[in-house]
Coordinates of C-alpha atoms in Angstrom, one line a residue:
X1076 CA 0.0 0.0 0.0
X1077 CA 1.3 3.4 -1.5
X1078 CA -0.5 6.5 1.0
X1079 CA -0.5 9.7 -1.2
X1080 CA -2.2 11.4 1.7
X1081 CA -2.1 10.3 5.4
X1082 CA -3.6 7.4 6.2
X1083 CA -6.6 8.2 7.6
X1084 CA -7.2 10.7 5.1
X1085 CA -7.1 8.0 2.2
X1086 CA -9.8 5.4 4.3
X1087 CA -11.7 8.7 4.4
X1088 CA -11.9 8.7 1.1
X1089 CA -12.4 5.1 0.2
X1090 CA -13.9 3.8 3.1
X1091 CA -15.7 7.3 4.6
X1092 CA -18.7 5.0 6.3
X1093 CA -16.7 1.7 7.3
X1094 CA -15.8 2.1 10.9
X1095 CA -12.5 3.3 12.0
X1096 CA -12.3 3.5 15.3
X1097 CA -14.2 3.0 18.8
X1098 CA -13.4 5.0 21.5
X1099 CA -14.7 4.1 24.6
X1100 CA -18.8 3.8 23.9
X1101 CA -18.3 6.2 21.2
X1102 CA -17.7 4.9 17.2
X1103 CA -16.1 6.9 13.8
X1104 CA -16.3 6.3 10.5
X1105 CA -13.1 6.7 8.8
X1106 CA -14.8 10.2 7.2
X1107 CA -15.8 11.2 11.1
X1108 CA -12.3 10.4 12.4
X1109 CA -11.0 12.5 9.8
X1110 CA -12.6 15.8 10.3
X1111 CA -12.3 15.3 14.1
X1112 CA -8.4 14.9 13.2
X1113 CA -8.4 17.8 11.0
X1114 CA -10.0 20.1 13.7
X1115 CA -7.1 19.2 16.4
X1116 CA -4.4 19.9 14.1
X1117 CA -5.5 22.8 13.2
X1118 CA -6.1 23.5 17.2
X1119 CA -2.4 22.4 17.6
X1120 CA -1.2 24.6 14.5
X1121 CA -2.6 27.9 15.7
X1122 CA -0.8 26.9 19.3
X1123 CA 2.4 26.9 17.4
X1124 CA 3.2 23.7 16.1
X1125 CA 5.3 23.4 13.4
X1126 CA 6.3 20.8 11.1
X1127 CA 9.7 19.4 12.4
X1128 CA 9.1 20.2 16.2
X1129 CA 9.3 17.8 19.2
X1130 CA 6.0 17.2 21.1
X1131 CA 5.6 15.2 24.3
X1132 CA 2.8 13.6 25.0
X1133 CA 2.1 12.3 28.0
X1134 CA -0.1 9.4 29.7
X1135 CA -2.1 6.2 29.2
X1136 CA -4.0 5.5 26.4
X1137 CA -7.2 7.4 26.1
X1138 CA -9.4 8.7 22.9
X1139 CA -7.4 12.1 23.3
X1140 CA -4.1 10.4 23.3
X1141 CA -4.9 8.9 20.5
X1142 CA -6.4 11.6 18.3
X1143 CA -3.6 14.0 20.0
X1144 CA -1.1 11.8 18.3
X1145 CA -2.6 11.5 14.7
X1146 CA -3.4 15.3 14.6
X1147 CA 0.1 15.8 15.6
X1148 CA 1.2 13.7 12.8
X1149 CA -0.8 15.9 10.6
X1150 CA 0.9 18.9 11.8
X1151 CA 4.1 17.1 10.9
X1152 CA 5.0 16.9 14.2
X1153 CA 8.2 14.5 15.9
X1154 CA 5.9 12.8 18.4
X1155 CA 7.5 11.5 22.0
X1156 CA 5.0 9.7 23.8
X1157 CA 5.8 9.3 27.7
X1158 CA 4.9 7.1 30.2
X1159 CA 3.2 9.4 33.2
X1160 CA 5.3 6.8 35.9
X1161 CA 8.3 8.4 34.7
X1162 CA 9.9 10.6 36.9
X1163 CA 10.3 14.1 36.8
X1164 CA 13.8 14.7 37.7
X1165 CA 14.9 11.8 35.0
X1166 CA 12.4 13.8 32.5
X1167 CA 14.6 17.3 33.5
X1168 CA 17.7 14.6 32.3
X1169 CA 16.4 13.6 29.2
X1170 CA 14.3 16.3 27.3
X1171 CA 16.3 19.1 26.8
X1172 CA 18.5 16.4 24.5
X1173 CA 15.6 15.1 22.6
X1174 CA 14.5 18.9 21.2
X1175 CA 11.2 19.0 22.5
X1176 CA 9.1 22.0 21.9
X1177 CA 5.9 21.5 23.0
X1178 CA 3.9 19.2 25.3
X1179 CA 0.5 17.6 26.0
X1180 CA -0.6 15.3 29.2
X1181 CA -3.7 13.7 30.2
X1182 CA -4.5 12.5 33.6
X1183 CA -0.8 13.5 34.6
X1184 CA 1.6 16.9 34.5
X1185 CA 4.6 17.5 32.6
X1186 CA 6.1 20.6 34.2
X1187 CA 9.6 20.5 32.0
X1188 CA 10.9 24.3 31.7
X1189 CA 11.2 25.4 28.1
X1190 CA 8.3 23.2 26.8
X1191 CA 5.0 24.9 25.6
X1192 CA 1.7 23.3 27.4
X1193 CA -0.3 22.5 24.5
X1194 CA -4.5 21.9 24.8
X1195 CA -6.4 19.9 22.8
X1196 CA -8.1 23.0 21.2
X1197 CA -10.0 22.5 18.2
X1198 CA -10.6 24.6 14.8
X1199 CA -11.0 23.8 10.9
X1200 CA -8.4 21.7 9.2
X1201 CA -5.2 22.1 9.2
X1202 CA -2.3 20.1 7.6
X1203 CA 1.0 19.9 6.2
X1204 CA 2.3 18.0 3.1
X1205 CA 2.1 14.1 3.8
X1206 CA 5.7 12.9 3.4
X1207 CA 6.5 9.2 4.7
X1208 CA 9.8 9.8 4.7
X1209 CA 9.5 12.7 7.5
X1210 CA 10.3 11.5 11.0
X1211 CA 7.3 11.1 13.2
X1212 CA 7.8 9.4 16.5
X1213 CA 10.6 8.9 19.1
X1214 CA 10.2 5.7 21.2
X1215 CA 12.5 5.8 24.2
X1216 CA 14.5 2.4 24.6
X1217 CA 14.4 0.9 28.1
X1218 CA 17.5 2.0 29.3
X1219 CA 19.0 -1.2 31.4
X1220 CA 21.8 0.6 31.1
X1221 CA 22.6 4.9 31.7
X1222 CA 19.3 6.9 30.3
X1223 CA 17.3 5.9 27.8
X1224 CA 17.7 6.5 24.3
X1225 CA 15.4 8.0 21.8
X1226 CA 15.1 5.8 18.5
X1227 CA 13.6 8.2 15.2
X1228 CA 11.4 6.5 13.2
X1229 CA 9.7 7.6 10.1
X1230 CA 6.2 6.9 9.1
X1231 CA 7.8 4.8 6.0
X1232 CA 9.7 2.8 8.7
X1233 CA 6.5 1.9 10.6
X1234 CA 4.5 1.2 7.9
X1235 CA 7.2 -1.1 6.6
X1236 CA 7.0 -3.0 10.3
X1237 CA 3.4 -3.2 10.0
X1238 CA 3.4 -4.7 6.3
X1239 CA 5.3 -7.1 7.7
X1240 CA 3.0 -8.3 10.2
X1241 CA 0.3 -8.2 8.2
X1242 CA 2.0 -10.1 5.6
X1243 CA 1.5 -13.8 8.0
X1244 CA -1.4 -12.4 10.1
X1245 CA -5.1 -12.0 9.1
X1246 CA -6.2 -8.6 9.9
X1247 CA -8.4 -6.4 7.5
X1248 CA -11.0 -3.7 7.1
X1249 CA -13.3 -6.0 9.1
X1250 CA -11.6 -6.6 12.3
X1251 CA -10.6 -5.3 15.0
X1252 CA -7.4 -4.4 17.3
X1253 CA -7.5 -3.8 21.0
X1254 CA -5.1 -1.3 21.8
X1255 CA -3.8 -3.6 24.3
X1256 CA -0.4 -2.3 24.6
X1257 CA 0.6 1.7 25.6
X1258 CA 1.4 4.2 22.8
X1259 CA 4.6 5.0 24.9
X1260 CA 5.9 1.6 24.1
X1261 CA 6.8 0.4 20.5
X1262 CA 4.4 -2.6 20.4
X1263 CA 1.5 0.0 21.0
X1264 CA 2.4 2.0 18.7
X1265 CA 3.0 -1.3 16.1
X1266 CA -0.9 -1.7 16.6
X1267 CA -1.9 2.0 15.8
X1268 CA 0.6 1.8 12.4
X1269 CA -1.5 -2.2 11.5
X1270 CA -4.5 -0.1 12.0
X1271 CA -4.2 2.5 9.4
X1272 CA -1.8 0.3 6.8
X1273 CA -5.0 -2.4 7.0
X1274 CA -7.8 0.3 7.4
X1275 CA -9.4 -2.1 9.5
X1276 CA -10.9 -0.5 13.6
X1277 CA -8.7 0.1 16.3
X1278 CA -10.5 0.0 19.9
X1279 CA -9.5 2.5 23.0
X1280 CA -11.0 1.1 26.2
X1281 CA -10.2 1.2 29.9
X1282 CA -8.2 -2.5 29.7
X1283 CA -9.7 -3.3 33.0
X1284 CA -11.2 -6.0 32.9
X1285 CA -9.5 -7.1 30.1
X1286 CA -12.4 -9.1 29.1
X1287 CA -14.8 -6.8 29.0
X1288 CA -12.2 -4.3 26.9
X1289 CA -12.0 -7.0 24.2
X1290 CA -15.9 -7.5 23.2
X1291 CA -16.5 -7.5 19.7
X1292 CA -12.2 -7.0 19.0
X1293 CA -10.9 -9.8 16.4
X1294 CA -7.0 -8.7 17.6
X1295 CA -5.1 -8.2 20.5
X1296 CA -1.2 -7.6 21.3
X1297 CA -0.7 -9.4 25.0
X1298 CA 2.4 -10.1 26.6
X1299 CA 2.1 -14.3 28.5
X1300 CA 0.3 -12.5 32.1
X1301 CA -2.5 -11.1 30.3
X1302 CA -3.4 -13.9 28.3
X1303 CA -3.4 -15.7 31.2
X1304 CA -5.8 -13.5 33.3
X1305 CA -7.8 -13.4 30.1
X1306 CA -8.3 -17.2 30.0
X1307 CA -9.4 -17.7 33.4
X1308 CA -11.8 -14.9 33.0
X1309 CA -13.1 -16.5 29.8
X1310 CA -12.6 -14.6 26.6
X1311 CA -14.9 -12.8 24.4
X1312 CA -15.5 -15.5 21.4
X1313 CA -14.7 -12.4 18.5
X1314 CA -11.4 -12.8 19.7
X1315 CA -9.4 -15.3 17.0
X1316 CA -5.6 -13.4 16.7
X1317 CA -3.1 -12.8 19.9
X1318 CA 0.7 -11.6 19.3
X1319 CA 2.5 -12.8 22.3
X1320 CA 5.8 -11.3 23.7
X1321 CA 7.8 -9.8 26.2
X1322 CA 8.6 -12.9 28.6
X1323 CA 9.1 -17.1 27.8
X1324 CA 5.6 -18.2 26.2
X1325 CA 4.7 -21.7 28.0
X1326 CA 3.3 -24.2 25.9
X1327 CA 0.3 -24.7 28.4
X1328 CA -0.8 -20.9 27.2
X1329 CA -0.8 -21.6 23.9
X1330 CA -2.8 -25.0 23.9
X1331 CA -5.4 -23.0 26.0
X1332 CA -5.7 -20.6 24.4
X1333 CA -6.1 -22.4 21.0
X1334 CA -8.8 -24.8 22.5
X1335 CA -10.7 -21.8 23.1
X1336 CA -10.6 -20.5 19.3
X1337 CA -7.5 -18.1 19.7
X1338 CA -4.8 -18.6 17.3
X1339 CA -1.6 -17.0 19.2
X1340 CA 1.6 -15.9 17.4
X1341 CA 5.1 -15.7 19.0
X1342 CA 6.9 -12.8 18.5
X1343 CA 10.4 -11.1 18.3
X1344 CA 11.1 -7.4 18.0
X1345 CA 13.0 -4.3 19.3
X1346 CA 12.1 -0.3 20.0
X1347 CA 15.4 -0.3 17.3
X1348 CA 13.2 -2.0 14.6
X1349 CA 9.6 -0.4 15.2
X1350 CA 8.2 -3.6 16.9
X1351 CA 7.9 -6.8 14.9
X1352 CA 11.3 -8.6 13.4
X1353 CA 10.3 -12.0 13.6
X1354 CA 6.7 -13.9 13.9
X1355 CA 5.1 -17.4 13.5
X1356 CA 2.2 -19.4 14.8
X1357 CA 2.7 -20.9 18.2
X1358 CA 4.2 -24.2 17.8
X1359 CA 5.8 -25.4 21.3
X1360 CA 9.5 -24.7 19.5
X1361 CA 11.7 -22.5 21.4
X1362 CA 12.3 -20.4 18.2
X1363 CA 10.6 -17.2 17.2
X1364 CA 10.0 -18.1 13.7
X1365 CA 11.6 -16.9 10.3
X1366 CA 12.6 -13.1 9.5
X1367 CA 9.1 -11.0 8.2
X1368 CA 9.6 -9.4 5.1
X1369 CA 11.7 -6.7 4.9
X1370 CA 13.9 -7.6 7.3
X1371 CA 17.2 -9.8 7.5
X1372 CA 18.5 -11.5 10.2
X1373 CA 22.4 -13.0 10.7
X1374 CA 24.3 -14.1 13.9
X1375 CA 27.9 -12.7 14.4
X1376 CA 30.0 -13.8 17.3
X1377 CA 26.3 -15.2 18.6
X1378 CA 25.4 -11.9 18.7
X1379 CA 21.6 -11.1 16.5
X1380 CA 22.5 -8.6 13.8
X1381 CA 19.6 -7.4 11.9
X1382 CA 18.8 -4.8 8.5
X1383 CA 15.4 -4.1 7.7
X1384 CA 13.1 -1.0 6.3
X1385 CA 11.5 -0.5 9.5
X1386 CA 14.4 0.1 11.2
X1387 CA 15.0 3.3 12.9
X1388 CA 16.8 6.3 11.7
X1389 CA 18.9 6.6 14.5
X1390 CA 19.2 8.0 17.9
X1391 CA 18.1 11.9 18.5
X1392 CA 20.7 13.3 20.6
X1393 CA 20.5 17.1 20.8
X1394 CA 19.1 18.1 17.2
X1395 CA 21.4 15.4 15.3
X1396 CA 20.2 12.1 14.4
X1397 CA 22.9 9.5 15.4
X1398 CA 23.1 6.5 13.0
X1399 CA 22.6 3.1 15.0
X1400 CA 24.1 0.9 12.1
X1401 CA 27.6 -1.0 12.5
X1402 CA 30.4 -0.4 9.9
X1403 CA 29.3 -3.5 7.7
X1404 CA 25.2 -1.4 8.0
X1405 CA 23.9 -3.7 10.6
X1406 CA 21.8 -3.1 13.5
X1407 CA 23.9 -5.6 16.4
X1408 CA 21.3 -5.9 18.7
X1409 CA 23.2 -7.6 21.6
X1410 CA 20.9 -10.1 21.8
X1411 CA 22.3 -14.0 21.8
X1412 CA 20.9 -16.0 18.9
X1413 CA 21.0 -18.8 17.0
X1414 CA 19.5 -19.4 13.4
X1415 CA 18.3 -22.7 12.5
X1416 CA 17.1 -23.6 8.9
X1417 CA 16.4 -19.5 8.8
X1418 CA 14.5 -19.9 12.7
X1419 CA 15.9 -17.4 15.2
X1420 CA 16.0 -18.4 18.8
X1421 CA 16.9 -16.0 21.1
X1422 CA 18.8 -17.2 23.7
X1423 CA 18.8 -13.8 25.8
X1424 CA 20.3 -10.7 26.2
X1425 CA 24.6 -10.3 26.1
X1426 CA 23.9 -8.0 28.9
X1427 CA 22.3 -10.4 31.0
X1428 CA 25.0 -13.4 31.2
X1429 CA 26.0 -13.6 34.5
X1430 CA 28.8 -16.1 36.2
X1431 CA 28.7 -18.2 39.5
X1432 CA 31.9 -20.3 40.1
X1433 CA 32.8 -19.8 36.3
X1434 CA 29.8 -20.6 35.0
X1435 CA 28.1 -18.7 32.4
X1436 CA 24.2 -18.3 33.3
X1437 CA 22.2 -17.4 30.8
X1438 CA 18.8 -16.0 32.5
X1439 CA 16.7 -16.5 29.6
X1440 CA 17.5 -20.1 28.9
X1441 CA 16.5 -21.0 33.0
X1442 CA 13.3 -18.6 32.8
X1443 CA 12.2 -20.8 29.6
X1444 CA 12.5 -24.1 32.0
X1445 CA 11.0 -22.4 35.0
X1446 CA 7.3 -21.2 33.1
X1447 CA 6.7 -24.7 31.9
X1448 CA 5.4 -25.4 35.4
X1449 CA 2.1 -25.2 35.2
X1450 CA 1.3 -22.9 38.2
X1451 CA 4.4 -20.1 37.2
X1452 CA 2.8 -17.6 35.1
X1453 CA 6.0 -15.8 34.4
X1454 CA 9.8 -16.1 35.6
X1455 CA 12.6 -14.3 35.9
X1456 CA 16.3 -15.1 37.1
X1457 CA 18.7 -12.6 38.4
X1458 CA 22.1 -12.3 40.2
X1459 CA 22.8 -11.5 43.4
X1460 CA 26.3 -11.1 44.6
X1461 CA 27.9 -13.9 46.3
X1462 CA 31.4 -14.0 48.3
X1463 CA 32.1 -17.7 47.2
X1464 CA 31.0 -17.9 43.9
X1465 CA 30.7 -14.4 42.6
X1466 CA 27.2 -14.2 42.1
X1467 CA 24.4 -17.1 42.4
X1468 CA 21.1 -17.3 40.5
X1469 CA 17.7 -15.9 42.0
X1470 CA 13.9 -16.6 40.8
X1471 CA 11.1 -14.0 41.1
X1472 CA 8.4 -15.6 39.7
X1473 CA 4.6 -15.0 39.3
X1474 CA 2.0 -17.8 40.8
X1475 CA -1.2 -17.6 42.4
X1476 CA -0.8 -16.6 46.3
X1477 CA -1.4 -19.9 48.0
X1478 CA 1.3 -21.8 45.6
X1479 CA 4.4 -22.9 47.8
X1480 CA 7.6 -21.8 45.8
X1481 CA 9.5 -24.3 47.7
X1482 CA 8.2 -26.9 45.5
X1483 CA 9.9 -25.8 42.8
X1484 CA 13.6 -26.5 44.0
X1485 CA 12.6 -30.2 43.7
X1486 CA 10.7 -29.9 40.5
X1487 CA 13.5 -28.1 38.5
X1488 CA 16.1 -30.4 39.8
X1489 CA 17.5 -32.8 36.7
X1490 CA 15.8 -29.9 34.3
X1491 CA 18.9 -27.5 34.3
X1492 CA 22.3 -27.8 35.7
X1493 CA 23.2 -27.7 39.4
X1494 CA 24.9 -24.3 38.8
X1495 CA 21.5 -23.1 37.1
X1496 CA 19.4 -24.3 40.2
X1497 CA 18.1 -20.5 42.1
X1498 CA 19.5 -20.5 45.4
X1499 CA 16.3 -18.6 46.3
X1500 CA 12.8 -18.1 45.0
X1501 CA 10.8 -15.3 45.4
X1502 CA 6.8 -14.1 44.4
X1503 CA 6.7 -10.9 41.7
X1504 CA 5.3 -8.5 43.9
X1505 CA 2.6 -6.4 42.4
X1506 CA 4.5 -3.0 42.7
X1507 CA 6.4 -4.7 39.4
X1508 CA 3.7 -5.2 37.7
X1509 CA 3.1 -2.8 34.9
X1510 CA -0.4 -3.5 33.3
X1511 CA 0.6 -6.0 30.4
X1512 CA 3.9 -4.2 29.0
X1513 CA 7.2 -5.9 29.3
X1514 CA 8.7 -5.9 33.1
X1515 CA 12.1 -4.1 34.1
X1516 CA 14.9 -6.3 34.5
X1517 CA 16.3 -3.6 36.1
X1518 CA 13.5 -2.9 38.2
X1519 CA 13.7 -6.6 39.2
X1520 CA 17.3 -6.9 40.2
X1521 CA 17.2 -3.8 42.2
X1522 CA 14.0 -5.3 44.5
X1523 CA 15.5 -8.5 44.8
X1524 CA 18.9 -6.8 46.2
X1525 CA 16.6 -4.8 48.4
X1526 CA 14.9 -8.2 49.6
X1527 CA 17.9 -10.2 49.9
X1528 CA 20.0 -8.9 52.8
X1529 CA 21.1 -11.6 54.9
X1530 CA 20.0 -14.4 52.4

């Protein structure tokens, strides 16, 4: 698909009464959606946006986030969505690097000096050329390590991840895709880009209860906890399409979920590469499938190298774009890999080996054992500093409350080597839960150094 205008402006055109999206209880038709779009940019234009400017914008997903962000677009706007939980002191840090201009929150502040507040003001239609090759979004990485970084993307590069996507899933101008997953992460924003490639409906709704968020949606992006929650609570029967990621994917979830009607898919991707990389249906394999179109995948040194059209422009760092390409025009990902018969598997992050008495521990590769218990809903295994052996593996894992973890000692034992085994297991706690996107590692190894003085 070739857009001469933006997106929604060419559904508008060809598909002015299909609808477009729900918001809440409220529905538009593609020509609705459009004039409602055309009335905040020209709100945001008399405010003083420009095309080329930085705009924040701030908060959970809502209707007005989301119209915020296409009539921003239309401005030709560099859009920077934010998660509210950040704080402000590491905001003060990072904006006045990232050129922001402008900003816009709902149901939070963002008192930054130097930024204009914007309102969602509305007047009669106002837009700038539509050029896909103008940069649109910054997506900030997760930032394990220092700050995070803010990866460019242009609206070519995200439609190019969503073609790929759609190019093995089944989503069209008659379904529809929960916005499951927050615009301030790259997997949200790799369902709002779907959306308007496919022309299909997008759905904004309060995700709690999920159930009741996905009635009458065909499509939904979960990471392994939510489809869980879902199951138990019984699923809508419109729902046929999940894109799992973020954590190991048992096999149990999978089955379940595919004796209930739901066909889920395992994916692979990276804030780098505008979501999606790599995608199949869920099979029980430890791989993530083969390389979507437009993108190419090698393994150097066991490190995941990857080129692609939805790759990002670079990193914005004080007005300059800085290229994230090797030498040889690769994207290194420092991500451990393997390819087999063109099937990635990802081991698990280069940053995450650890050693204990010498021994390489790979976290990912113990996590994938641990979730195959039936009652662990999600796993993760992290160092902790040790005067004999360096450091020696921990487990924070989620089960239901009256599960006793001590029974898992027993039933890993013979599963992974004796250096693997966790010398201690611990329950996710729910101040590390963050609605359905992926968890801090980070976040994880700090709270278990917190909870693990004296043993």
């Amino acid at each position: 698909m070739i857009f001469l205008d933006f997106p929604w402006q060419h559904w508008a055109q060809h598909r002015s009464s299909e609808t477009a999206l729900t918001l809440g209880n409220e529905t538009l038709n593609w020509r609705e959606l459009g004039q409602r779009v055309d009335a905040l940019a020209d709100g945001f234009q008399q405010q003083g946006v420009r095309a080329g400017q930085g705009v924040a914008l701030c908060g959970k997903n809502c209707p007005e986030m989301v119209l915020s962000f296409l009539a921003l677009l239309q401005c030709g706007a560099r859009v920077l969505p934010l998660n509210p939980q950040l704080p402000e002191s590491l905001l003060a840090q990072l904006l006045p690097d990232l050129t922001i201009n402008h900003g816009l929150a709902f149901g939070s502040s963002l008192c930054v000096a130097n930024i204009h507040p914007l309102t969602m003001n509305e007047g009669e239609r106002f837009q700038v050329q539509w050029q896909p090759s103008r940069y649109v979004s910054m997506t900030l990485t997760s930032g394990s390590t220092g700050l995070p970084k803010a990866a460019v993307h242009t609206a070519d590069a995200h439609l190019a991840s969503a073609a790929g996507v759609l190019a093995v899933m089944d989503y069209g101008a008659h379904d529809s895709w929960l916005l499951s997953l927050p615009l301030y992460h790259v997997s949200g924003q790799g369902i709002l880009w779907r959306w308007l490639l496919a022309g299909g409906c997008m759905v904004v709704r309060d995700l709690h209860p999920l159930s009741e968020a996905l009635q009458g949606c065909s499509h939904a992006s979960l990471v392994p906890t939510q489809l869980w929650r879902l199951l138990e609570q019984s699923p809508p029967r419109t729902l046929r399409e999940v894109l799992l990621g973020g954590a190991a994917i048992p096999v149990e979830l999978t089955q379940t979920a595919l004796a209930k009607g739901i066909n889920c898919w395992c994916g692979y991707g990276l804030t780098e590469l505008a979501s999606t990389v790599c995608a199949k249906r869920a099979d029980g394999l430890p791989d993530v499938g083969e390389a979507l179109p437009g993108r190419e995948v090698k393994i150097v040194d066991e490190e995941v190298w990857i080129r692609a059209s939805s790759l990002a422009s670079g990193y914005w760092k004080a007005g300059t774009v800085q290229p994230l390409v090797n030498t040889e025009g690769w994207f290194a990902t420092r991500d451990r890999g393997m390819l087999n018969e063109g099937r990635l598997m990802i081991i698990g992050r280069l940053d995450n080996l650890f050693f204990s008495g010498g021994e390489g521990i790979q976290p990912e590769e113990v996590e994938s054992i641990i979730v195959k218990h039936p009652a662990v809903k999600q796993a993760f295994v992290v160092p902790i500093d040790d005067a004999e052996f360096g450091q020696r593996p921990v487990a924070v894992v989620e089960t239901e409350d009256d599960f006793d973890l001590s029974r898992l000692t027993e039933w890993l034992q013979g599963k992974v080597v004796r250096f693997q085994q966790p010398v201690r297991w611990l329950r996710l706690p729910d101040e590390l839960k963050q609605g359905g996107i992926k968890i801090s590692r980070l976040k994880i190894k700090q709270w278990v150094k917190r909870n693990s003085s004296g043993g």
